Amino acid sequence: MKRLFFLISLSVVAITALAQSTVTITGKVISKEDGLPVIGAVVTLNAKDSTKLSQPGRVVATDANGQFTVRSREKESDITVSYMGMKDYFTKIEAGKTAVNLGTITLQPSAIGLDAAMVTADSKMAIIKGDTVQYNAAGFKTNPDASAEDLLKKMPGVTVDADGSINSQGQKITKVMVDGKEFFESDPTQALRALPSDAVESIGFFDGQSDNARFSGMDDGERIRTINITTKGGVSRSVFGKAWTGYGTDQTYKDEAGVLNNLGARYSVGGGISIWRGDHRFTITGGSNNVNNQGFNLSDIGGSSGGFGGGRGMMRSEGVSTGSFQTNSRGGITQSSNLGLNYNGTFTDKLKLTITYNFQNANGWSRTKNESSQLINNRNTTSRSQANSFDNRHSFQSRMEWSPTQKNRINFNTSISYGLNQGYSASYNESRQGYELNKGAFINSSDNSYTTKLESYNLNGSLWWQRALGKAGRTLSVGGTGSANRGMGDNEQYSQIKRASAMSGIDFSTIDRVVNLNTRGHNVAGSFTYNEPLTQYAKISANYNLNYNRTFADQNGLNWNDIAQRYDIIDTATTNYINRNYTTHTTGLAYNYAKGRDVTINFGLDYLYAIQNSDQQRPGWIVPHQKYNFSAIQPSARLRLVPKLGQSIQLDLRRNANFPSVTQLQDVLDMTNPLSVSKGNPDLRQSYQNFVNVRYNIANLDNNTNFNIMAMVSLQENSVVADRRILEKDTEINGVVIAKNSTYSTYTNLNGAWNWGTYATYTLPLKLIKSNLSAGVNYRYAKSPSLQNGLLNTNNSNISGGNFVLTSNVSENIDFTIRYYPSLNLSTNINDKNTLFTRKWSHNLQGTANIYLTKFLFVNADGSWNNVISTAANSDQHYFIINAAVGFKFLKNRAGEFKVQAYDIMNQSRSFVQDMASNGDMSYSWNYSMLTRYVMFSLMYKFDTRKGNQRRSTEDEMTPERERMIMRMGSGGGGRGGMMGH
């Protein structure tokens, strides 16, 4: 360790001597038309030397105030400022200067005729600058009521899942920005749904760098797939939003016995308002409903007992499991209320602040049935469960960025949350001999009921300081994070257990206990990163990270005392005290080479050392002090090639170490389910994952086509897998007797796990029907080993499928989308005794249509056809889900709306899932608590104070505002804003 630190120090001292002069160029860009800042204007350093353009820092974008900073180390420099629909600005920088302020740069509108602008807009929807693709919103037709999310769905290669997750060219979008600012950082989906599509000028897609890489110019290879939504002129000083209310018919459902139950009338009420005043933006959203629309992503309650995460190969610290202290009714029917507040402000050029507050209350209930066949154990199980839960959560987040000088930047982030989960759940579990469901000799059963409550408090903060040290690219980043958490929970359990007995026929036993849990923990982490340019094209980085986490957990269980008629008998299975801590050290070196836009190379090497200490006590038993040490060397490499504009090839290779979790290591029994007991294995070793990924993308914006293909291979060493067996007799484990025929599980290390897959998609316009088509295919193979009753069990899974999406671009009056997802799943489970083969062929066809019959009258419809054919008995599924609505607009600018909506018209909604686990278990799940057919009547009002605002009219006339919009599009692009380069 000392030698490694000595080598790092020596390297830093040596490369520091290579300093050379640099010139810092700043300025502000405004529009001559209205004098407002131009957001997202592209500022290019030495644009005539195209071989250098893709180097970090060569192409930047103006921020929300129209300002930019670019640094050059060449003797002679020039600056080009470009923007869609405006003339380029060009100037030369005199040699010998170290700081140049270009002042205010005024961009002139392009001289282009109206007809030419319309032709260009139809033929070219986007432009490419470096890694950024910027789409012109005016080139995509959406209904007047569409949101930014609806507009995004029409972009080539973009898919939006039902939960709001966004994917672009096969990559998940992890950050959404509006005019260069993060908006609802904890839930970016809210940014898309709160912003109307007619307020969007353009949308840019790019692979953003990490915060440290953007500041230092040292490309660390990390990429964050990001979109930036640029709004139209006038939106930055406006108030807009909507409010709605709806009331519907009663909701009914049939339980497993076919009994009809009434849950009462459906309702939905809510709204949102955005108040934007230049550099200060406020957004408020909220609502209440009982139609499963939760609005915000509800984080898991019980996070107080969790530890730190992140870091390649870092040991996971999930603290103490709180699963038995929570009631989960998700997947059922939920009545929820939510409130969200977001503020984003720029006070000066040096200080930016973002504040977000979310509240959610959710009351849910669920009714489910599960059946499974266990190949190895030659048994089948049936379980039925019901749950009623109450979740209440408050969360507050703030983010401050302060740049006191041009060479210093400070980031301070805080997060505070409180969560409460309480509820009631009940379950019945039964096991029988044989692989055939619901047949065979009785083995055992348990009838359980739980009443739970868990409160959690979390406090997190981070402070980072970044300093530029004179030479372009030479930077130092120092910072740290801290967190504290607390959890308090209670669980009351009553279980009646039956077991088959050769002597008495059936043995009976009862569990009647209460358990109290108190946890607390804290985490402290610190790191520094030093970046140094070696040559004009090469840079090196050194880093060190220290992380310390400590968790305390005190769990006390008491059994019922029939004589005293109270809970006062200590339950040894659930009473324990745990005190554990983790310390991890990570140090590494990274090398980056970028010459021209054609080649970027990254190499990295990390050394990680982790220590865990654990002490535990149980009644009459003290676990000896346990200490675990892990270490790993983790190399990584990335090669990125850009043969020409619009094309890219990327190769990633890395080796990650994964350390066992606390649950997997700790020699403690988990007896939440007395018929299925588990325990950790302190002799586990760390596992390794070797990963190779290749990605190729080509975009042709002349004909608006895009092709993307990706292939990956992952090979795992010493995988931590389940070791499960059925006890053939009563067995004492850790001082507790586990009954015969119970399932006992632990963990072990096995080799042989690996998988590979490929994904390809092609998007193109279909001019004949004025629509866009995206066609994709995918395949994945996975091999997963496990141990079952001492036998090696291997599951081989082959999954192939496709995704075909057709989106309309006909007009604002006709908007439709058709999606088709076929898939084929072939699985083979092999062990020394049996081989099981299953096949599942599924089809999912979805469609949505929004059509304006007149200026005021419209119809909506969406539907899905689901077809599943399987080798498993009684698992085929065929059903249709159809929803439809009719409504009309009224008031000025059609701001008011009345609509009648019918859901699940054919009353075929259902939830059935068939799955095959890697251990050979075949499972079947039914959800009886689902929304089915109902009708809702709703009213909605939209408002927008934009000056001269004219919603995109369904009329054919050319309004002055519409004409100015087209004129501003210039050579096929959007208006102000949109490009977020790096």
mmCIF file of C-alpha atoms in Angstrom, residues 339-637:
data_model
loop_
_atom_site.group_PDB
_atom_site.id
_atom_site.type_symbol
_atom_site.label_atom_id
_atom_site.label_comp_id
_atom_site.label_asym_id
_atom_site.label_seq_id
_atom_site.Cartn_x
_atom_site.Cartn_y
_atom_site.Cartn_z
ATOM 1 C CA LEU A 339 -47.573 17.083 -3.772
ATOM 2 C CA GLY A 340 -44.422 18.201 -5.546
ATOM 3 C CA LEU A 341 -42.603 21.534 -5.359
ATOM 4 C CA ASN A 342 -39.584 22.532 -7.441
ATOM 5 C CA TYR A 343 -37.587 25.754 -7.475
ATOM 6 C CA ASN A 344 -34.680 26.450 -9.811
ATOM 7 C CA GLY A 345 -32.932 29.790 -9.571
ATOM 8 C CA THR A 346 -29.835 31.592 -10.781
ATOM 9 C CA PHE A 347 -29.108 34.515 -8.464
ATOM 10 C CA THR A 348 -25.882 35.671 -10.094
ATOM 11 C CA ASP A 349 -23.506 34.285 -12.673
ATOM 12 C CA LYS A 350 -21.777 32.579 -9.744
ATOM 13 C CA LEU A 351 -24.640 31.120 -7.686
ATOM 14 C CA LYS A 352 -27.298 28.563 -8.705
ATOM 15 C CA LEU A 353 -29.837 26.869 -6.434
ATOM 16 C CA THR A 354 -32.321 24.017 -6.906
ATOM 17 C CA ILE A 355 -34.848 22.921 -4.258
ATOM 18 C CA THR A 356 -37.304 20.023 -4.520
ATOM 19 C CA TYR A 357 -39.929 18.793 -2.061
ATOM 20 C CA ASN A 358 -42.116 15.721 -2.549
ATOM 21 C CA PHE A 359 -44.915 14.329 -0.411
ATOM 22 C CA GLN A 360 -46.881 11.168 -1.000
ATOM 23 C CA ASN A 361 -49.544 9.277 0.849
ATOM 24 C CA ALA A 362 -50.580 5.884 -0.539
ATOM 25 C CA ASN A 363 -53.147 3.418 0.772
ATOM 26 C CA GLY A 364 -53.145 0.133 -1.091
ATOM 27 C CA TRP A 365 -54.462 -3.366 -0.953
ATOM 28 C CA SER A 366 -53.742 -6.523 -2.915
ATOM 29 C CA ARG A 367 -54.970 -10.097 -3.259
ATOM 30 C CA THR A 368 -52.662 -12.634 -4.934
ATOM 31 C CA LYS A 369 -52.155 -16.360 -5.454
ATOM 32 C CA ASN A 370 -48.868 -18.111 -6.261
ATOM 33 C CA GLU A 371 -48.126 -21.676 -7.266
ATOM 34 C CA SER A 372 -44.720 -23.231 -7.902
ATOM 35 C CA SER A 373 -43.273 -26.585 -8.892
ATOM 36 C CA GLN A 374 -39.826 -27.464 -7.545
ATOM 37 C CA LEU A 375 -37.928 -29.759 -9.870
ATOM 38 C CA ILE A 376 -35.111 -30.793 -7.541
ATOM 39 C CA ASN A 377 -37.135 -31.119 -4.355
ATOM 40 C CA ASN A 378 -39.994 -32.950 -6.089
ATOM 41 C CA ARG A 379 -42.664 -30.866 -4.406
ATOM 42 C CA ASN A 380 -45.224 -28.200 -5.279
ATOM 43 C CA THR A 381 -46.384 -25.245 -3.226
ATOM 44 C CA THR A 382 -49.450 -23.023 -3.182
ATOM 45 C CA SER A 383 -49.688 -19.665 -1.430
ATOM 46 C CA ARG A 384 -52.402 -17.055 -1.104
ATOM 47 C CA SER A 385 -51.810 -13.622 0.335
ATOM 48 C CA GLN A 386 -53.571 -10.361 1.008
ATOM 49 C CA ALA A 387 -52.164 -7.049 2.182
ATOM 50 C CA ASN A 388 -53.425 -3.637 3.205
ATOM 51 C CA SER A 389 -50.746 -0.976 3.520
ATOM 52 C CA PHE A 390 -50.348 2.702 4.363
ATOM 53 C CA ASP A 391 -47.294 4.608 3.088
ATOM 54 C CA ASN A 392 -46.479 8.180 3.993
ATOM 55 C CA ARG A 393 -43.307 9.892 2.791
ATOM 56 C CA HIS A 394 -41.770 13.373 2.851
ATOM 57 C CA SER A 395 -38.537 14.192 1.057
ATOM 58 C CA PHE A 396 -36.567 17.417 0.633
ATOM 59 C CA GLN A 397 -33.571 17.953 -1.643
ATOM 60 C CA SER A 398 -31.411 20.964 -2.371
ATOM 61 C CA ARG A 399 -28.508 21.531 -4.733
ATOM 62 C CA MET A 400 -26.296 24.617 -4.667
ATOM 63 C CA GLU A 401 -23.516 25.452 -7.106
ATOM 64 C CA TRP A 402 -21.271 28.406 -6.248
ATOM 65 C CA SER A 403 -18.360 29.664 -8.344
ATOM 66 C CA PRO A 404 -16.703 32.428 -6.261
ATOM 67 C CA THR A 405 -13.979 32.807 -8.906
ATOM 68 C CA GLN A 406 -13.434 31.529 -12.413
ATOM 69 C CA LYS A 407 -11.067 28.844 -11.117
ATOM 70 C CA ASN A 408 -13.115 27.647 -8.151
ATOM 71 C CA ARG A 409 -16.433 25.839 -7.920
ATOM 72 C CA ILE A 410 -18.239 24.550 -4.827
ATOM 73 C CA ASN A 411 -21.213 22.165 -4.795
ATOM 74 C CA PHE A 412 -23.314 21.618 -1.685
ATOM 75 C CA ASN A 413 -26.179 19.093 -1.741
ATOM 76 C CA THR A 414 -28.584 18.033 1.005
ATOM 77 C CA SER A 415 -31.369 15.459 1.290
ATOM 78 C CA ILE A 416 -33.806 14.867 4.154
ATOM 79 C CA SER A 417 -36.605 12.293 4.185
ATOM 80 C CA TYR A 418 -39.126 10.708 6.507
ATOM 81 C CA GLY A 419 -41.120 7.575 5.781
ATOM 82 C CA LEU A 420 -43.863 5.650 7.530
ATOM 83 C CA ASN A 421 -45.131 2.229 6.480
ATOM 84 C CA GLN A 422 -47.782 0.312 8.388
ATOM 85 C CA GLY A 423 -50.357 -2.289 7.501
ATOM 86 C CA TYR A 424 -51.743 -5.765 7.775
ATOM 87 C CA SER A 425 -50.952 -8.844 5.731
ATOM 88 C CA ALA A 426 -52.017 -12.485 5.782
ATOM 89 C CA SER A 427 -50.811 -15.530 3.883
ATOM 90 C CA TYR A 428 -51.443 -19.249 3.596
ATOM 91 C CA ASN A 429 -48.711 -21.593 2.329
ATOM 92 C CA GLU A 430 -49.029 -25.299 1.610
ATOM 93 C CA SER A 431 -46.529 -27.853 0.258
ATOM 94 C CA ARG A 432 -47.212 -31.277 -1.240
ATOM 95 C CA GLN A 433 -45.131 -34.098 -2.709
ATOM 96 C CA GLY A 434 -44.614 -34.274 -6.473
ATOM 97 C CA TYR A 435 -44.061 -31.815 -9.290
ATOM 98 C CA GLU A 436 -47.747 -31.696 -10.309
ATOM 99 C CA LEU A 437 -49.535 -28.681 -8.859
ATOM 100 C CA ASN A 438 -52.095 -29.141 -6.027
ATOM 101 C CA LYS A 439 -51.601 -32.916 -5.948
ATOM 102 C CA GLY A 440 -49.568 -35.355 -3.919
ATOM 103 C CA ALA A 441 -49.209 -36.165 -0.225
ATOM 104 C CA PHE A 442 -49.441 -33.306 2.259
ATOM 105 C CA ILE A 443 -46.077 -32.096 3.665
ATOM 106 C CA ASN A 444 -46.708 -28.936 5.660
ATOM 107 C CA SER A 445 -48.628 -25.672 5.773
ATOM 108 C CA SER A 446 -48.575 -22.336 7.564
ATOM 109 C CA ASP A 447 -51.336 -19.813 8.114
ATOM 110 C CA ASN A 448 -49.776 -16.441 8.953
ATOM 111 C CA SER A 449 -50.948 -12.959 9.863
ATOM 112 C CA TYR A 450 -48.770 -9.877 10.418
ATOM 113 C CA THR A 451 -49.346 -6.357 11.692
ATOM 114 C CA THR A 452 -46.409 -4.093 10.894
ATOM 115 C CA LYS A 453 -45.131 -0.561 11.401
ATOM 116 C CA LEU A 454 -41.829 0.991 10.373
ATOM 117 C CA GLU A 455 -40.661 4.607 10.636
ATOM 118 C CA SER A 456 -37.477 5.861 9.017
ATOM 119 C CA TYR A 457 -35.487 9.094 9.060
ATOM 120 C CA ASN A 458 -32.654 9.917 6.659
ATOM 121 C CA LEU A 459 -30.268 12.869 6.443
ATOM 122 C CA ASN A 460 -27.634 13.189 3.697
ATOM 123 C CA GLY A 461 -25.228 15.913 2.677
ATOM 124 C CA SER A 462 -22.234 16.406 0.398
ATOM 125 C CA LEU A 463 -19.703 19.170 -0.148
ATOM 126 C CA TRP A 464 -17.285 19.304 -3.090
ATOM 127 C CA TRP A 465 -14.620 21.822 -4.039
ATOM 128 C CA GLN A 466 -13.099 21.918 -7.512
ATOM 129 C CA ARG A 467 -10.087 24.057 -8.292
ATOM 130 C CA ALA A 468 -8.428 24.870 -11.618
ATOM 131 C CA LEU A 469 -4.683 25.120 -11.014
ATOM 132 C CA GLY A 470 -3.632 27.429 -13.828
ATOM 133 C CA LYS A 471 -2.805 25.105 -16.674
ATOM 134 C CA ALA A 472 -5.739 24.103 -18.867
ATOM 135 C CA GLY A 473 -6.871 20.685 -17.701
ATOM 136 C CA ARG A 474 -4.927 20.736 -14.400
ATOM 137 C CA THR A 475 -7.541 20.519 -11.640
ATOM 138 C CA LEU A 476 -8.019 19.285 -8.115
ATOM 139 C CA SER A 477 -11.321 18.004 -6.752
ATOM 140 C CA VAL A 478 -11.758 17.429 -3.017
ATOM 141 C CA GLY A 479 -14.952 16.589 -1.190
ATOM 142 C CA GLY A 480 -16.937 14.360 1.025
ATOM 143 C CA THR A 481 -20.359 13.063 1.934
ATOM 144 C CA GLY A 482 -22.064 12.263 5.185
ATOM 145 C CA SER A 483 -25.333 10.618 6.163
ATOM 146 C CA ALA A 484 -27.241 9.557 9.243
ATOM 147 C CA ASN A 485 -30.323 7.375 9.538
ATOM 148 C CA ARG A 486 -32.698 5.956 12.081
ATOM 149 C CA GLY A 487 -35.360 3.271 11.889
ATOM 150 C CA MET A 488 -37.960 2.082 14.393
ATOM 151 C CA GLY A 489 -40.344 -0.786 13.744
ATOM 152 C CA ASP A 490 -42.771 -3.253 15.277
ATOM 153 C CA ASN A 491 -44.068 -6.566 13.987
ATOM 154 C CA GLU A 492 -46.797 -8.747 15.430
ATOM 155 C CA GLN A 493 -46.931 -12.287 14.031
ATOM 156 C CA TYR A 494 -49.411 -15.086 14.574
ATOM 157 C CA SER A 495 -48.818 -18.346 12.689
ATOM 158 C CA GLN A 496 -50.450 -21.766 12.808
ATOM 159 C CA ILE A 497 -48.173 -24.490 11.411
ATOM 160 C CA LYS A 498 -49.080 -28.041 10.388
ATOM 161 C CA ARG A 499 -46.592 -30.794 9.514
ATOM 162 C CA ALA A 500 -47.087 -34.338 8.302
ATOM 163 C CA SER A 501 -45.974 -36.868 10.975
ATOM 164 C CA ALA A 502 -45.502 -40.618 10.690
ATOM 165 C CA MET A 503 -46.571 -41.085 14.335
ATOM 166 C CA SER A 504 -49.443 -38.655 14.860
ATOM 167 C CA GLY A 505 -50.464 -37.950 11.277
ATOM 168 C CA ILE A 506 -50.361 -34.147 11.691
ATOM 169 C CA ASP A 507 -48.264 -32.107 14.135
ATOM 170 C CA PHE A 508 -49.507 -28.653 15.147
ATOM 171 C CA SER A 509 -47.524 -25.692 16.419
ATOM 172 C CA THR A 510 -48.148 -21.971 16.904
ATOM 173 C CA ILE A 511 -46.064 -18.806 16.744
ATOM 174 C CA ASP A 512 -47.478 -15.822 18.641
ATOM 175 C CA ARG A 513 -44.918 -13.056 19.110
ATOM 176 C CA VAL A 514 -44.131 -9.368 18.860
ATOM 177 C CA VAL A 515 -40.797 -8.060 17.618
ATOM 178 C CA ASN A 516 -39.368 -4.570 18.073
ATOM 179 C CA LEU A 517 -36.559 -3.182 15.888
ATOM 180 C CA ASN A 518 -34.375 -0.117 16.475
ATOM 181 C CA THR A 519 -31.619 0.742 14.026
ATOM 182 C CA ARG A 520 -29.306 3.657 13.517
ATOM 183 C CA GLY A 521 -26.318 4.249 11.358
ATOM 184 C CA HIS A 522 -24.028 6.786 9.790
ATOM 185 C CA ASN A 523 -21.732 6.988 6.816
ATOM 186 C CA VAL A 524 -18.762 9.264 6.104
ATOM 187 C CA ALA A 525 -16.854 9.339 2.822
ATOM 188 C CA GLY A 526 -14.155 11.497 1.324
ATOM 189 C CA SER A 527 -12.167 11.599 -1.876
ATOM 190 C CA PHE A 528 -9.793 13.639 -3.980
ATOM 191 C CA THR A 529 -9.047 13.573 -7.696
ATOM 192 C CA TYR A 530 -6.108 15.245 -9.402
ATOM 193 C CA ASN A 531 -6.023 15.750 -13.175
ATOM 194 C CA GLU A 532 -2.895 16.677 -15.119
ATOM 195 C CA PRO A 533 -2.389 17.161 -18.883
ATOM 196 C CA LEU A 534 0.714 15.316 -20.131
ATOM 197 C CA THR A 535 0.682 16.600 -23.694
ATOM 198 C CA GLN A 536 -1.731 18.461 -25.934
ATOM 199 C CA TYR A 537 -3.737 15.259 -26.382
ATOM 200 C CA ALA A 538 -2.961 13.108 -23.325
ATOM 201 C CA LYS A 539 -4.030 13.520 -19.709
ATOM 202 C CA ILE A 540 -3.619 11.512 -16.513
ATOM 203 C CA SER A 541 -5.720 11.361 -13.351
ATOM 204 C CA ALA A 542 -5.045 10.083 -9.842
ATOM 205 C CA ASN A 543 -7.766 9.481 -7.253
ATOM 206 C CA TYR A 544 -8.305 8.171 -3.740
ATOM 207 C CA ASN A 545 -11.597 7.390 -1.959
ATOM 208 C CA LEU A 546 -12.240 6.506 1.674
ATOM 209 C CA ASN A 547 -15.626 5.297 2.912
ATOM 210 C CA TYR A 548 -16.632 4.395 6.457
ATOM 211 C CA ASN A 549 -20.059 3.029 7.382
ATOM 212 C CA ARG A 550 -21.385 1.919 10.750
ATOM 213 C CA THR A 551 -24.722 0.291 11.591
ATOM 214 C CA PHE A 552 -26.318 -0.624 14.923
ATOM 215 C CA ALA A 553 -29.410 -2.819 15.141
ATOM 216 C CA ASP A 554 -31.240 -3.949 18.258
ATOM 217 C CA GLN A 555 -34.054 -6.438 17.648
ATOM 218 C CA ASN A 556 -36.117 -7.859 20.526
ATOM 219 C CA GLY A 557 -38.713 -10.614 20.184
ATOM 220 C CA LEU A 558 -41.197 -11.698 22.873
ATOM 221 C CA ASN A 559 -43.497 -14.739 22.752
ATOM 222 C CA TRP A 560 -46.980 -14.905 24.246
ATOM 223 C CA ASN A 561 -47.207 -16.210 27.823
ATOM 224 C CA ASP A 562 -50.481 -18.093 28.306
ATOM 225 C CA ILE A 563 -50.120 -18.063 32.100
ATOM 226 C CA ALA A 564 -49.371 -14.351 32.499
ATOM 227 C CA GLN A 565 -51.521 -13.436 29.485
ATOM 228 C CA ARG A 566 -48.889 -11.124 28.013
ATOM 229 C CA TYR A 567 -45.820 -11.094 25.775
ATOM 230 C CA ASP A 568 -42.861 -11.626 28.127
ATOM 231 C CA ILE A 569 -41.019 -14.774 27.001
ATOM 232 C CA ILE A 570 -37.816 -13.947 25.105
ATOM 233 C CA ASP A 571 -37.863 -15.365 21.565
ATOM 234 C CA THR A 572 -34.294 -16.505 20.837
ATOM 235 C CA ALA A 573 -34.908 -16.779 17.067
ATOM 236 C CA THR A 574 -35.688 -13.065 16.623
ATOM 237 C CA THR A 575 -33.755 -11.386 19.460
ATOM 238 C CA ASN A 576 -30.263 -10.154 18.610
ATOM 239 C CA TYR A 577 -27.980 -7.131 18.731
ATOM 240 C CA ILE A 578 -25.692 -6.314 15.800
ATOM 241 C CA ASN A 579 -22.871 -3.761 15.623
ATOM 242 C CA ARG A 580 -20.974 -3.712 12.343
ATOM 243 C CA ASN A 581 -18.807 -1.327 10.380
ATOM 244 C CA TYR A 582 -17.253 -1.166 6.928
ATOM 245 C CA THR A 583 -14.182 0.645 5.724
ATOM 246 C CA THR A 584 -13.205 0.761 2.052
ATOM 247 C CA HIS A 585 -10.129 2.278 0.429
ATOM 248 C CA THR A 586 -10.030 2.821 -3.331
ATOM 249 C CA THR A 587 -7.106 4.313 -5.182
ATOM 250 C CA GLY A 588 -6.514 4.464 -8.903
ATOM 251 C CA LEU A 589 -4.885 5.968 -11.960
ATOM 252 C CA ALA A 590 -6.546 6.824 -15.271
ATOM 253 C CA TYR A 591 -5.148 7.807 -18.668
ATOM 254 C CA ASN A 592 -7.026 9.657 -21.406
ATOM 255 C CA TYR A 593 -5.931 10.262 -24.995
ATOM 256 C CA ALA A 594 -8.055 12.301 -27.422
ATOM 257 C CA LYS A 595 -6.606 13.534 -30.721
ATOM 258 C CA GLY A 596 -9.133 14.879 -33.152
ATOM 259 C CA ARG A 597 -12.738 13.821 -33.179
ATOM 260 C CA ASP A 598 -11.914 10.370 -34.524
ATOM 261 C CA VAL A 599 -10.305 8.639 -31.537
ATOM 262 C CA THR A 600 -10.739 8.761 -27.756
ATOM 263 C CA ILE A 601 -8.965 6.217 -25.527
ATOM 264 C CA ASN A 602 -9.382 5.703 -21.767
ATOM 265 C CA PHE A 603 -7.461 3.344 -19.492
ATOM 266 C CA GLY A 604 -8.080 2.960 -15.777
ATOM 267 C CA LEU A 605 -6.721 0.842 -12.943
ATOM 268 C CA ASP A 606 -8.229 0.784 -9.437
ATOM 269 C CA TYR A 607 -7.084 -1.010 -6.319
ATOM 270 C CA LEU A 608 -9.792 -1.594 -3.726
ATOM 271 C CA TYR A 609 -9.414 -2.842 -0.156
ATOM 272 C CA ALA A 610 -12.415 -3.422 2.123
ATOM 273 C CA ILE A 611 -12.726 -4.377 5.790
ATOM 274 C CA GLN A 612 -15.833 -5.450 7.668
ATOM 275 C CA ASN A 613 -16.037 -5.855 11.441
ATOM 276 C CA SER A 614 -19.103 -7.369 13.070
ATOM 277 C CA ASP A 615 -20.203 -8.135 16.612
ATOM 278 C CA GLN A 616 -23.444 -9.865 17.509
ATOM 279 C CA GLN A 617 -25.242 -11.026 20.616
ATOM 280 C CA ARG A 618 -28.261 -13.276 21.120
ATOM 281 C CA PRO A 619 -29.824 -14.604 24.328
ATOM 282 C CA GLY A 620 -27.371 -17.122 25.761
ATOM 283 C CA TRP A 621 -25.088 -16.834 22.750
ATOM 284 C CA ILE A 622 -22.435 -14.310 21.790
ATOM 285 C CA VAL A 623 -21.165 -14.568 18.245
ATOM 286 C CA PRO A 624 -17.354 -14.246 18.202
ATOM 287 C CA HIS A 625 -16.042 -11.026 16.666
ATOM 288 C CA GLN A 626 -16.046 -11.498 12.912
ATOM 289 C CA LYS A 627 -13.721 -9.699 10.514
ATOM 290 C CA TYR A 628 -13.755 -9.970 6.731
ATOM 291 C CA ASN A 629 -11.099 -8.538 4.408
ATOM 292 C CA PHE A 630 -11.483 -8.215 0.648
ATOM 293 C CA SER A 631 -9.201 -6.736 -1.989
ATOM 294 C CA ALA A 632 -9.345 -6.463 -5.750
ATOM 295 C CA ILE A 633 -7.591 -4.905 -8.744
ATOM 296 C CA GLN A 634 -10.042 -3.560 -11.303
ATOM 297 C CA PRO A 635 -8.861 -2.547 -14.794
ATOM 298 C CA SER A 636 -11.045 -0.799 -17.371
ATOM 299 C CA ALA A 637 -10.637 0.461 -20.930
#
